[in-house]
Amino acid sequence: MKRIIATITLCLTVIALSAQPKTAREEIRENPYLAGSNYLDYDRQLPDFRYTKAPKGYAPFYFSHYGRHGSRWLIGKDDYERVLRPLRKARDEGKLTREGQETLRQLELFNKTTRKRLGDLTTVGERQHHGIGRRIAEHFPEIFVKTKGLAIDARSTTVNRCILSMIAECEELMAANPSARIHNDVSESLQYYLNQGWEGIVKENGRSARDERQAFTEACTHPERLSAVLFNDQQWVSDSINAGSLMRHLFQVVINMQSHDNAPDMISLFTNDEIYDMWRQRNAEWYVNYGPSPLAKGVMPFSQFNLLTNIIETADTCVALGKAQATMRFGHEVCVLPLACLMELDSCGIQVERLEDVEYHWRNYKIFPMACNIQLIFYKSKKAGAPVLVKALLNEREATLPAGATDTPYYYKWEDVRAYWTKKLADFQSKYKN
């Protein structure tokens, strides 16, 4: 009997331990590409797509969306060269190890593909959006397949990678419903909500956390081992280059290789601990710069004041019309991330005081990989007087909302959600309006 009880106890312990959520370190050890933060390939963490059924009698009728462009080349004019320069300098002075020479060789070969390509959408990025568009039609056929003459309003920022991402999704939506009427629009006149916000207030408050952010970055950077792998003279490294900066920039280039088909896989240059530390600093940096960090007075998500206002106002019109239609918006991660925090999807809006604790409550790779998106699906009932419901998907995963809960998980009363967001925006505006 004692043996049976001990066996049962052991089994229950194993089950309890397996049910514990994984830490960020554990998740990144299993999938190092998560450490790419905003460079993460969307398709590397797709959900199982088993969605909660709508309450009885309800069917979707309006779809509202904001999505980031897909995977791209690095965007900065110096993103590749600032890694190559110190390695070339070391080569010319005979300071590269054999592995350092091989690293430089691979980077030089890849660098040739970046010419006049900075910021461009890659084939990986295009494929991501074809997949998203195809699944949108599959998951919500009542809107995207069965509605003859479906009106789809699709708008993008003026950046090429966003326009091409919009085209890829719309191609799939048209393939699912050839009768659909898709209106595509790209204009500077749309930038005020697709790619801009209350920058002045946000930047002013963001500066207050600069010292803490920089100190945390330095504390998470340990270049000694990598320097010994790449360079044969550590005194030369100390005298000639910034090893910490090189490590961070090299990691950026290497981790974004997942944005390309047939790019060299160079992630083995870094140990598991180094990959984790590179992510920790970026996670904290994004949290302060665009999340609800108390270090920036919690205002950074309000950079998307105009975007959330547009989402609410457009929904008001479409809900009032009551017929099946869709609104598609395409832009950037610097909009998706703060928007998810402003909307308080899942734990995106949580406030964490200490930067070293952020990873235990808030993980950027769950919010804004390449091609990240927020979808709001509106449901109505045939029953007279029944409230309109809304469900949120963050990267195609069901997400909680801050108000309007019903008896069915993930389905919320739109009237209550709308009131909550509207009040939140109004309170902010009254406090900060000049």
PDB file of C-alpha atoms in Angstrom, residues 60-329:
ATOM      1  CA  PRO A  60     -19.442  36.637 -36.737  1.00  0.00           C
ATOM      2  CA  PHE A  61     -20.312  39.578 -38.978  1.00  0.00           C
ATOM      3  CA  TYR A  62     -17.534  42.180 -38.707  1.00  0.00           C
ATOM      4  CA  PHE A  63     -13.773  41.730 -38.721  1.00  0.00           C
ATOM      5  CA  SER A  64     -11.348  44.468 -37.579  1.00  0.00           C
ATOM      6  CA  HIS A  65      -7.589  44.059 -37.917  1.00  0.00           C
ATOM      7  CA  TYR A  66      -4.227  45.722 -37.485  1.00  0.00           C
ATOM      8  CA  GLY A  67      -1.154  43.808 -38.630  1.00  0.00           C
ATOM      9  CA  ARG A  68       2.551  44.344 -38.931  1.00  0.00           C
ATOM     10  CA  HIS A  69       4.462  43.692 -42.125  1.00  0.00           C
ATOM     11  CA  GLY A  70       6.201  40.322 -42.452  1.00  0.00           C
ATOM     12  CA  SER A  71       9.867  39.411 -42.111  1.00  0.00           C
ATOM     13  CA  ARG A  72      12.328  41.871 -43.632  1.00  0.00           C
ATOM     14  CA  TRP A  73      15.952  42.712 -44.131  1.00  0.00           C
ATOM     15  CA  LEU A  74      17.382  44.857 -41.342  1.00  0.00           C
ATOM     16  CA  ILE A  75      16.322  48.443 -41.762  1.00  0.00           C
ATOM     17  CA  GLY A  76      19.174  50.681 -40.632  1.00  0.00           C
ATOM     18  CA  LYS A  77      21.769  51.963 -43.109  1.00  0.00           C
ATOM     19  CA  ASP A  78      24.553  50.778 -40.795  1.00  0.00           C
ATOM     20  CA  ASP A  79      22.990  47.595 -39.351  1.00  0.00           C
ATOM     21  CA  TYR A  80      25.260  45.245 -41.312  1.00  0.00           C
ATOM     22  CA  GLU A  81      28.333  47.418 -41.795  1.00  0.00           C
ATOM     23  CA  ARG A  82      28.790  48.206 -38.099  1.00  0.00           C
ATOM     24  CA  VAL A  83      29.343  44.471 -37.549  1.00  0.00           C
ATOM     25  CA  LEU A  84      31.614  44.036 -40.558  1.00  0.00           C
ATOM     26  CA  ARG A  85      33.876  47.028 -39.835  1.00  0.00           C
ATOM     27  CA  PRO A  86      35.493  45.729 -36.610  1.00  0.00           C
ATOM     28  CA  LEU A  87      35.810  42.232 -38.057  1.00  0.00           C
ATOM     29  CA  ARG A  88      37.497  43.582 -41.196  1.00  0.00           C
ATOM     30  CA  LYS A  89      39.788  45.705 -39.037  1.00  0.00           C
ATOM     31  CA  ALA A  90      40.751  42.615 -37.035  1.00  0.00           C
ATOM     32  CA  ARG A  91      41.362  40.633 -40.228  1.00  0.00           C
ATOM     33  CA  ASP A  92      43.601  43.323 -41.664  1.00  0.00           C
ATOM     34  CA  GLU A  93      45.632  43.403 -38.451  1.00  0.00           C
ATOM     35  CA  GLY A  94      45.830  39.631 -38.103  1.00  0.00           C
ATOM     36  CA  LYS A  95      43.648  39.479 -34.996  1.00  0.00           C
ATOM     37  CA  LEU A  96      40.926  37.047 -36.131  1.00  0.00           C
ATOM     38  CA  THR A  97      40.862  33.428 -35.045  1.00  0.00           C
ATOM     39  CA  ARG A  98      39.957  30.752 -37.571  1.00  0.00           C
ATOM     40  CA  GLU A  99      36.346  30.922 -36.386  1.00  0.00           C
ATOM     41  CA  GLY A 100      36.468  34.686 -36.605  1.00  0.00           C
ATOM     42  CA  GLN A 101      37.628  34.426 -40.200  1.00  0.00           C
ATOM     43  CA  GLU A 102      34.797  32.036 -41.037  1.00  0.00           C
ATOM     44  CA  THR A 103      32.274  34.321 -39.334  1.00  0.00           C
ATOM     45  CA  LEU A 104      33.477  37.271 -41.407  1.00  0.00           C
ATOM     46  CA  ARG A 105      33.372  35.182 -44.591  1.00  0.00           C
ATOM     47  CA  GLN A 106      29.732  34.195 -44.044  1.00  0.00           C
ATOM     48  CA  LEU A 107      28.716  37.729 -43.143  1.00  0.00           C
ATOM     49  CA  GLU A 108      30.459  39.187 -46.204  1.00  0.00           C
ATOM     50  CA  LEU A 109      28.645  36.725 -48.479  1.00  0.00           C
ATOM     51  CA  PHE A 110      25.296  37.550 -46.911  1.00  0.00           C
ATOM     52  CA  ASN A 111      26.009  41.276 -46.995  1.00  0.00           C
ATOM     53  CA  LYS A 112      25.978  41.166 -50.793  1.00  0.00           C
ATOM     54  CA  THR A 113      22.256  40.282 -50.688  1.00  0.00           C
ATOM     55  CA  THR A 114      21.447  43.400 -48.652  1.00  0.00           C
ATOM     56  CA  ARG A 115      22.423  45.887 -51.347  1.00  0.00           C
ATOM     57  CA  LYS A 116      19.477  48.246 -51.927  1.00  0.00           C
ATOM     58  CA  ARG A 117      17.326  45.871 -49.871  1.00  0.00           C
ATOM     59  CA  LEU A 118      17.307  47.512 -46.426  1.00  0.00           C
ATOM     60  CA  GLY A 119      13.857  47.160 -44.874  1.00  0.00           C
ATOM     61  CA  ASP A 120      12.406  45.201 -47.798  1.00  0.00           C
ATOM     62  CA  LEU A 121       9.926  42.388 -47.269  1.00  0.00           C
ATOM     63  CA  THR A 122      11.522  38.960 -47.727  1.00  0.00           C
ATOM     64  CA  THR A 123       9.972  35.833 -49.213  1.00  0.00           C
ATOM     65  CA  VAL A 124       9.574  34.562 -45.648  1.00  0.00           C
ATOM     66  CA  GLY A 125       7.554  37.678 -44.817  1.00  0.00           C
ATOM     67  CA  GLU A 126       5.373  37.332 -47.886  1.00  0.00           C
ATOM     68  CA  ARG A 127       4.695  33.693 -47.018  1.00  0.00           C
ATOM     69  CA  GLN A 128       3.684  34.643 -43.468  1.00  0.00           C
ATOM     70  CA  HIS A 129       0.952  36.957 -44.738  1.00  0.00           C
ATOM     71  CA  HIS A 130      -0.353  34.485 -47.281  1.00  0.00           C
ATOM     72  CA  GLY A 131      -0.758  32.045 -44.402  1.00  0.00           C
ATOM     73  CA  ILE A 132      -2.499  34.599 -42.179  1.00  0.00           C
ATOM     74  CA  GLY A 133      -4.885  35.654 -44.949  1.00  0.00           C
ATOM     75  CA  ARG A 134      -5.731  32.057 -45.793  1.00  0.00           C
ATOM     76  CA  ARG A 135      -6.439  31.206 -42.150  1.00  0.00           C
ATOM     77  CA  ILE A 136      -8.596  34.302 -41.622  1.00  0.00           C
ATOM     78  CA  ALA A 137     -10.887  33.057 -44.399  1.00  0.00           C
ATOM     79  CA  GLU A 138     -10.851  29.515 -43.018  1.00  0.00           C
ATOM     80  CA  HIS A 139     -11.608  30.516 -39.438  1.00  0.00           C
ATOM     81  CA  PHE A 140     -14.368  33.020 -40.232  1.00  0.00           C
ATOM     82  CA  PRO A 141     -16.103  31.697 -43.373  1.00  0.00           C
ATOM     83  CA  GLU A 142     -19.382  33.361 -42.387  1.00  0.00           C
ATOM     84  CA  ILE A 143     -17.708  36.683 -43.193  1.00  0.00           C
ATOM     85  CA  PHE A 144     -15.015  35.907 -45.742  1.00  0.00           C
ATOM     86  CA  VAL A 145     -16.407  32.987 -47.750  1.00  0.00           C
ATOM     87  CA  LYS A 146     -20.183  32.992 -47.564  1.00  0.00           C
ATOM     88  CA  THR A 147     -20.820  36.728 -48.012  1.00  0.00           C
ATOM     89  CA  LYS A 148     -21.406  37.576 -51.649  1.00  0.00           C
ATOM     90  CA  GLY A 149     -19.907  40.927 -52.573  1.00  0.00           C
ATOM     91  CA  LEU A 150     -18.125  41.221 -49.216  1.00  0.00           C
ATOM     92  CA  ALA A 151     -16.744  44.735 -48.670  1.00  0.00           C
ATOM     93  CA  ILE A 152     -13.130  44.690 -47.442  1.00  0.00           C
ATOM     94  CA  ASP A 153     -11.462  48.014 -46.671  1.00  0.00           C
ATOM     95  CA  ALA A 154      -7.684  47.503 -46.593  1.00  0.00           C
ATOM     96  CA  ARG A 155      -5.276  50.300 -45.727  1.00  0.00           C
ATOM     97  CA  SER A 156      -1.503  50.416 -45.318  1.00  0.00           C
ATOM     98  CA  THR A 157       1.228  52.805 -44.321  1.00  0.00           C
ATOM     99  CA  THR A 158       3.260  54.151 -47.217  1.00  0.00           C
ATOM    100  CA  VAL A 159       6.154  51.739 -46.568  1.00  0.00           C
ATOM    101  CA  ASN A 160       6.673  49.127 -49.295  1.00  0.00           C
ATOM    102  CA  ARG A 161       6.941  46.128 -46.966  1.00  0.00           C
ATOM    103  CA  CYS A 162       3.570  47.007 -45.436  1.00  0.00           C
ATOM    104  CA  ILE A 163       1.928  47.480 -48.834  1.00  0.00           C
ATOM    105  CA  LEU A 164       3.235  44.112 -50.043  1.00  0.00           C
ATOM    106  CA  SER A 165       2.047  42.453 -46.837  1.00  0.00           C
ATOM    107  CA  MET A 166      -1.423  43.904 -47.393  1.00  0.00           C
ATOM    108  CA  ILE A 167      -1.427  42.610 -50.966  1.00  0.00           C
ATOM    109  CA  ALA A 168      -0.441  39.099 -49.860  1.00  0.00           C
ATOM    110  CA  GLU A 169      -3.317  38.836 -47.373  1.00  0.00           C
ATOM    111  CA  CYS A 170      -5.826  40.374 -49.753  1.00  0.00           C
ATOM    112  CA  GLU A 171      -4.838  37.883 -52.455  1.00  0.00           C
ATOM    113  CA  GLU A 172      -5.827  35.060 -50.135  1.00  0.00           C
ATOM    114  CA  LEU A 173      -9.097  36.746 -49.169  1.00  0.00           C
ATOM    115  CA  MET A 174      -9.970  37.264 -52.827  1.00  0.00           C
ATOM    116  CA  ALA A 175      -9.093  33.628 -53.589  1.00  0.00           C
ATOM    117  CA  ALA A 176     -11.477  32.524 -50.835  1.00  0.00           C
ATOM    118  CA  ASN A 177     -14.259  34.771 -52.144  1.00  0.00           C
ATOM    119  CA  PRO A 178     -13.876  35.973 -55.764  1.00  0.00           C
ATOM    120  CA  SER A 179     -16.982  38.119 -55.363  1.00  0.00           C
ATOM    121  CA  ALA A 180     -15.375  40.199 -52.604  1.00  0.00           C
ATOM    122  CA  ARG A 181     -14.927  43.921 -53.246  1.00  0.00           C
ATOM    123  CA  ILE A 182     -11.538  44.918 -51.836  1.00  0.00           C
ATOM    124  CA  HIS A 183     -10.646  48.597 -51.574  1.00  0.00           C
ATOM    125  CA  ASN A 184      -6.894  49.134 -51.049  1.00  0.00           C
ATOM    126  CA  ASP A 185      -5.674  52.526 -49.910  1.00  0.00           C
ATOM    127  CA  VAL A 186      -2.170  53.847 -49.265  1.00  0.00           C
ATOM    128  CA  SER A 187      -1.737  57.521 -48.412  1.00  0.00           C
ATOM    129  CA  GLU A 188       0.117  59.978 -46.215  1.00  0.00           C
ATOM    130  CA  SER A 189      -3.331  61.088 -45.071  1.00  0.00           C
ATOM    131  CA  LEU A 190      -3.723  57.769 -43.223  1.00  0.00           C
ATOM    132  CA  GLN A 191      -0.411  57.969 -41.375  1.00  0.00           C
ATOM    133  CA  TYR A 192      -1.847  59.818 -38.389  1.00  0.00           C
ATOM    134  CA  TYR A 193      -3.407  56.615 -37.100  1.00  0.00           C
ATOM    135  CA  LEU A 194      -1.635  53.829 -39.040  1.00  0.00           C
ATOM    136  CA  ASN A 195       1.882  54.859 -38.077  1.00  0.00           C
ATOM    137  CA  GLN A 196       1.845  57.872 -35.790  1.00  0.00           C
ATOM    138  CA  GLY A 197       0.519  58.979 -32.448  1.00  0.00           C
ATOM    139  CA  TRP A 198       1.134  61.294 -29.537  1.00  0.00           C
ATOM    140  CA  GLU A 199       4.895  61.265 -30.072  1.00  0.00           C
ATOM    141  CA  GLY A 200       5.703  64.401 -28.122  1.00  0.00           C
ATOM    142  CA  ILE A 201       4.241  63.250 -24.823  1.00  0.00           C
ATOM    143  CA  VAL A 202       5.530  59.727 -25.287  1.00  0.00           C
ATOM    144  CA  LYS A 203       9.110  60.725 -26.102  1.00  0.00           C
ATOM    145  CA  GLU A 204       9.220  63.192 -23.236  1.00  0.00           C
ATOM    146  CA  ASN A 205       8.281  60.508 -20.708  1.00  0.00           C
ATOM    147  CA  GLY A 206      10.435  57.856 -22.370  1.00  0.00           C
ATOM    148  CA  ARG A 207      13.600  59.875 -21.718  1.00  0.00           C
ATOM    149  CA  SER A 208      13.127  59.499 -17.965  1.00  0.00           C
ATOM    150  CA  ALA A 209      14.061  55.806 -18.101  1.00  0.00           C
ATOM    151  CA  ARG A 210      17.127  56.137 -20.331  1.00  0.00           C
ATOM    152  CA  ASP A 211      19.737  55.617 -17.580  1.00  0.00           C
ATOM    153  CA  GLU A 212      18.006  52.592 -16.046  1.00  0.00           C
ATOM    154  CA  ARG A 213      17.534  51.052 -19.472  1.00  0.00           C
ATOM    155  CA  GLN A 214      21.167  51.519 -20.441  1.00  0.00           C
ATOM    156  CA  ALA A 215      22.416  50.139 -17.128  1.00  0.00           C
ATOM    157  CA  PHE A 216      20.289  47.019 -17.549  1.00  0.00           C
ATOM    158  CA  THR A 217      21.560  46.532 -21.106  1.00  0.00           C
ATOM    159  CA  GLU A 218      25.175  46.675 -19.942  1.00  0.00           C
ATOM    160  CA  ALA A 219      24.454  44.279 -17.073  1.00  0.00           C
ATOM    161  CA  CYS A 220      23.050  41.724 -19.544  1.00  0.00           C
ATOM    162  CA  THR A 221      25.983  41.928 -21.964  1.00  0.00           C
ATOM    163  CA  HIS A 222      28.881  39.522 -21.382  1.00  0.00           C
ATOM    164  CA  PRO A 223      31.135  39.531 -24.461  1.00  0.00           C
ATOM    165  CA  GLU A 224      34.243  37.887 -23.005  1.00  0.00           C
ATOM    166  CA  ARG A 225      33.684  34.334 -24.290  1.00  0.00           C
ATOM    167  CA  LEU A 226      32.553  35.470 -27.743  1.00  0.00           C
ATOM    168  CA  SER A 227      35.559  37.782 -28.038  1.00  0.00           C
ATOM    169  CA  ALA A 228      37.882  34.866 -27.317  1.00  0.00           C
ATOM    170  CA  VAL A 229      36.141  32.850 -30.033  1.00  0.00           C
ATOM    171  CA  LEU A 230      36.465  35.573 -32.675  1.00  0.00           C
ATOM    172  CA  PHE A 231      39.736  37.322 -31.785  1.00  0.00           C
ATOM    173  CA  ASN A 232      43.186  35.998 -30.921  1.00  0.00           C
ATOM    174  CA  ASP A 233      44.349  39.054 -28.957  1.00  0.00           C
ATOM    175  CA  GLN A 234      42.116  40.232 -26.117  1.00  0.00           C
ATOM    176  CA  GLN A 235      44.295  43.240 -25.340  1.00  0.00           C
ATOM    177  CA  TRP A 236      43.763  44.362 -28.924  1.00  0.00           C
ATOM    178  CA  VAL A 237      40.003  43.907 -28.442  1.00  0.00           C
ATOM    179  CA  SER A 238      40.088  46.055 -25.317  1.00  0.00           C
ATOM    180  CA  ASP A 239      42.107  48.766 -27.048  1.00  0.00           C
ATOM    181  CA  SER A 240      40.498  48.741 -30.500  1.00  0.00           C
ATOM    182  CA  ILE A 241      36.793  47.902 -30.432  1.00  0.00           C
ATOM    183  CA  ASN A 242      33.722  47.970 -28.198  1.00  0.00           C
ATOM    184  CA  ALA A 243      33.206  44.241 -27.578  1.00  0.00           C
ATOM    185  CA  GLY A 244      29.796  44.663 -25.911  1.00  0.00           C
ATOM    186  CA  SER A 245      28.417  46.757 -28.742  1.00  0.00           C
ATOM    187  CA  LEU A 246      29.791  44.338 -31.340  1.00  0.00           C
ATOM    188  CA  MET A 247      28.172  41.416 -29.539  1.00  0.00           C
ATOM    189  CA  ARG A 248      24.764  43.092 -29.495  1.00  0.00           C
ATOM    190  CA  HIS A 249      24.917  44.154 -33.140  1.00  0.00           C
ATOM    191  CA  LEU A 250      26.243  40.778 -34.287  1.00  0.00           C
ATOM    192  CA  PHE A 251      23.401  39.081 -32.449  1.00  0.00           C
ATOM    193  CA  GLN A 252      20.908  41.340 -34.220  1.00  0.00           C
ATOM    194  CA  VAL A 253      22.252  40.306 -37.631  1.00  0.00           C
ATOM    195  CA  VAL A 254      22.442  36.614 -36.710  1.00  0.00           C
ATOM    196  CA  ILE A 255      18.994  36.365 -35.116  1.00  0.00           C
ATOM    197  CA  ASN A 256      17.382  38.074 -38.119  1.00  0.00           C
ATOM    198  CA  MET A 257      18.744  35.394 -40.443  1.00  0.00           C
ATOM    199  CA  GLN A 258      15.430  33.624 -39.718  1.00  0.00           C
ATOM    200  CA  SER A 259      13.822  36.270 -41.913  1.00  0.00           C
ATOM    201  CA  HIS A 260      15.439  34.738 -44.999  1.00  0.00           C
ATOM    202  CA  ASP A 261      15.249  31.489 -46.912  1.00  0.00           C
ATOM    203  CA  ASN A 262      18.672  29.856 -47.306  1.00  0.00           C
ATOM    204  CA  ALA A 263      20.499  32.328 -45.055  1.00  0.00           C
ATOM    205  CA  PRO A 264      23.403  30.959 -42.992  1.00  0.00           C
ATOM    206  CA  ASP A 265      22.420  29.671 -39.554  1.00  0.00           C
ATOM    207  CA  MET A 266      24.972  31.311 -37.281  1.00  0.00           C
ATOM    208  CA  ILE A 267      23.161  31.167 -33.966  1.00  0.00           C
ATOM    209  CA  SER A 268      25.677  28.603 -32.659  1.00  0.00           C
ATOM    210  CA  LEU A 269      28.089  31.525 -32.238  1.00  0.00           C
ATOM    211  CA  PHE A 270      26.209  32.239 -29.014  1.00  0.00           C
ATOM    212  CA  THR A 271      25.646  30.026 -25.984  1.00  0.00           C
ATOM    213  CA  ASN A 272      22.186  29.438 -24.520  1.00  0.00           C
ATOM    214  CA  ASP A 273      22.943  31.839 -21.677  1.00  0.00           C
ATOM    215  CA  GLU A 274      24.149  34.541 -24.065  1.00  0.00           C
ATOM    216  CA  ILE A 275      21.066  34.169 -26.248  1.00  0.00           C
ATOM    217  CA  TYR A 276      18.875  34.487 -23.171  1.00  0.00           C
ATOM    218  CA  ASP A 277      20.774  37.561 -21.943  1.00  0.00           C
ATOM    219  CA  MET A 278      20.544  39.228 -25.363  1.00  0.00           C
ATOM    220  CA  TRP A 279      16.786  38.730 -25.220  1.00  0.00           C
ATOM    221  CA  ARG A 280      16.439  39.972 -21.626  1.00  0.00           C
ATOM    222  CA  GLN A 281      17.890  43.364 -22.447  1.00  0.00           C
ATOM    223  CA  ARG A 282      15.742  43.753 -25.566  1.00  0.00           C
ATOM    224  CA  ASN A 283      12.636  42.662 -23.682  1.00  0.00           C
ATOM    225  CA  ALA A 284      13.220  45.296 -21.018  1.00  0.00           C
ATOM    226  CA  GLU A 285      14.073  47.930 -23.633  1.00  0.00           C
ATOM    227  CA  TRP A 286      10.864  47.348 -25.590  1.00  0.00           C
ATOM    228  CA  TYR A 287       8.858  47.303 -22.361  1.00  0.00           C
ATOM    229  CA  VAL A 288      10.177  50.727 -21.372  1.00  0.00           C
ATOM    230  CA  ASN A 289      10.031  52.268 -24.841  1.00  0.00           C
ATOM    231  CA  TYR A 290       6.592  51.032 -25.921  1.00  0.00           C
ATOM    232  CA  GLY A 291       5.010  49.119 -23.040  1.00  0.00           C
ATOM    233  CA  PRO A 292       3.285  50.227 -19.831  1.00  0.00           C
ATOM    234  CA  SER A 293       6.477  50.583 -17.786  1.00  0.00           C
ATOM    235  CA  PRO A 294       6.144  52.721 -14.639  1.00  0.00           C
ATOM    236  CA  LEU A 295       9.634  54.040 -15.433  1.00  0.00           C
ATOM    237  CA  ALA A 296       8.014  55.926 -18.321  1.00  0.00           C
ATOM    238  CA  LYS A 297       4.931  56.806 -16.250  1.00  0.00           C
ATOM    239  CA  GLY A 298       2.892  54.128 -18.024  1.00  0.00           C
ATOM    240  CA  VAL A 299       2.065  56.417 -20.942  1.00  0.00           C
ATOM    241  CA  MET A 300       3.947  54.774 -23.803  1.00  0.00           C
ATOM    242  CA  PRO A 301       0.985  52.667 -25.046  1.00  0.00           C
ATOM    243  CA  PHE A 302      -0.945  55.890 -25.611  1.00  0.00           C
ATOM    244  CA  SER A 303       1.203  56.497 -28.671  1.00  0.00           C
ATOM    245  CA  GLN A 304      -1.604  54.500 -30.306  1.00  0.00           C
ATOM    246  CA  PHE A 305      -4.356  56.850 -29.119  1.00  0.00           C
ATOM    247  CA  ASN A 306      -5.298  57.648 -32.720  1.00  0.00           C
ATOM    248  CA  LEU A 307      -5.228  54.011 -33.843  1.00  0.00           C
ATOM    249  CA  LEU A 308      -7.480  52.733 -31.054  1.00  0.00           C
ATOM    250  CA  THR A 309      -9.798  55.684 -31.650  1.00  0.00           C
ATOM    251  CA  ASN A 310     -10.035  54.694 -35.327  1.00  0.00           C
ATOM    252  CA  ILE A 311     -10.728  51.070 -34.386  1.00  0.00           C
ATOM    253  CA  ILE A 312     -13.568  52.118 -32.073  1.00  0.00           C
ATOM    254  CA  GLU A 313     -15.109  54.644 -34.442  1.00  0.00           C
ATOM    255  CA  THR A 314     -14.932  52.333 -37.453  1.00  0.00           C
ATOM    256  CA  ALA A 315     -16.486  49.537 -35.409  1.00  0.00           C
ATOM    257  CA  ASP A 316     -19.314  51.870 -34.388  1.00  0.00           C
ATOM    258  CA  THR A 317     -20.171  52.436 -38.054  1.00  0.00           C
ATOM    259  CA  CYS A 318     -19.880  48.794 -39.085  1.00  0.00           C
ATOM    260  CA  VAL A 319     -21.803  47.469 -36.086  1.00  0.00           C
ATOM    261  CA  ALA A 320     -24.586  49.967 -36.777  1.00  0.00           C
ATOM    262  CA  LEU A 321     -24.789  48.791 -40.397  1.00  0.00           C
ATOM    263  CA  GLY A 322     -24.972  45.210 -39.173  1.00  0.00           C
ATOM    264  CA  LYS A 323     -23.850  43.575 -42.407  1.00  0.00           C
ATOM    265  CA  ALA A 324     -20.769  41.427 -42.995  1.00  0.00           C
ATOM    266  CA  GLN A 325     -17.635  43.444 -43.772  1.00  0.00           C
ATOM    267  CA  ALA A 326     -13.978  43.734 -42.837  1.00  0.00           C
ATOM    268  CA  THR A 327     -11.430  46.430 -42.039  1.00  0.00           C
ATOM    269  CA  MET A 328      -7.776  45.570 -42.607  1.00  0.00           C
ATOM    270  CA  ARG A 329      -4.936  47.845 -41.471  1.00  0.00           C
TER     271      ARG A 329
END
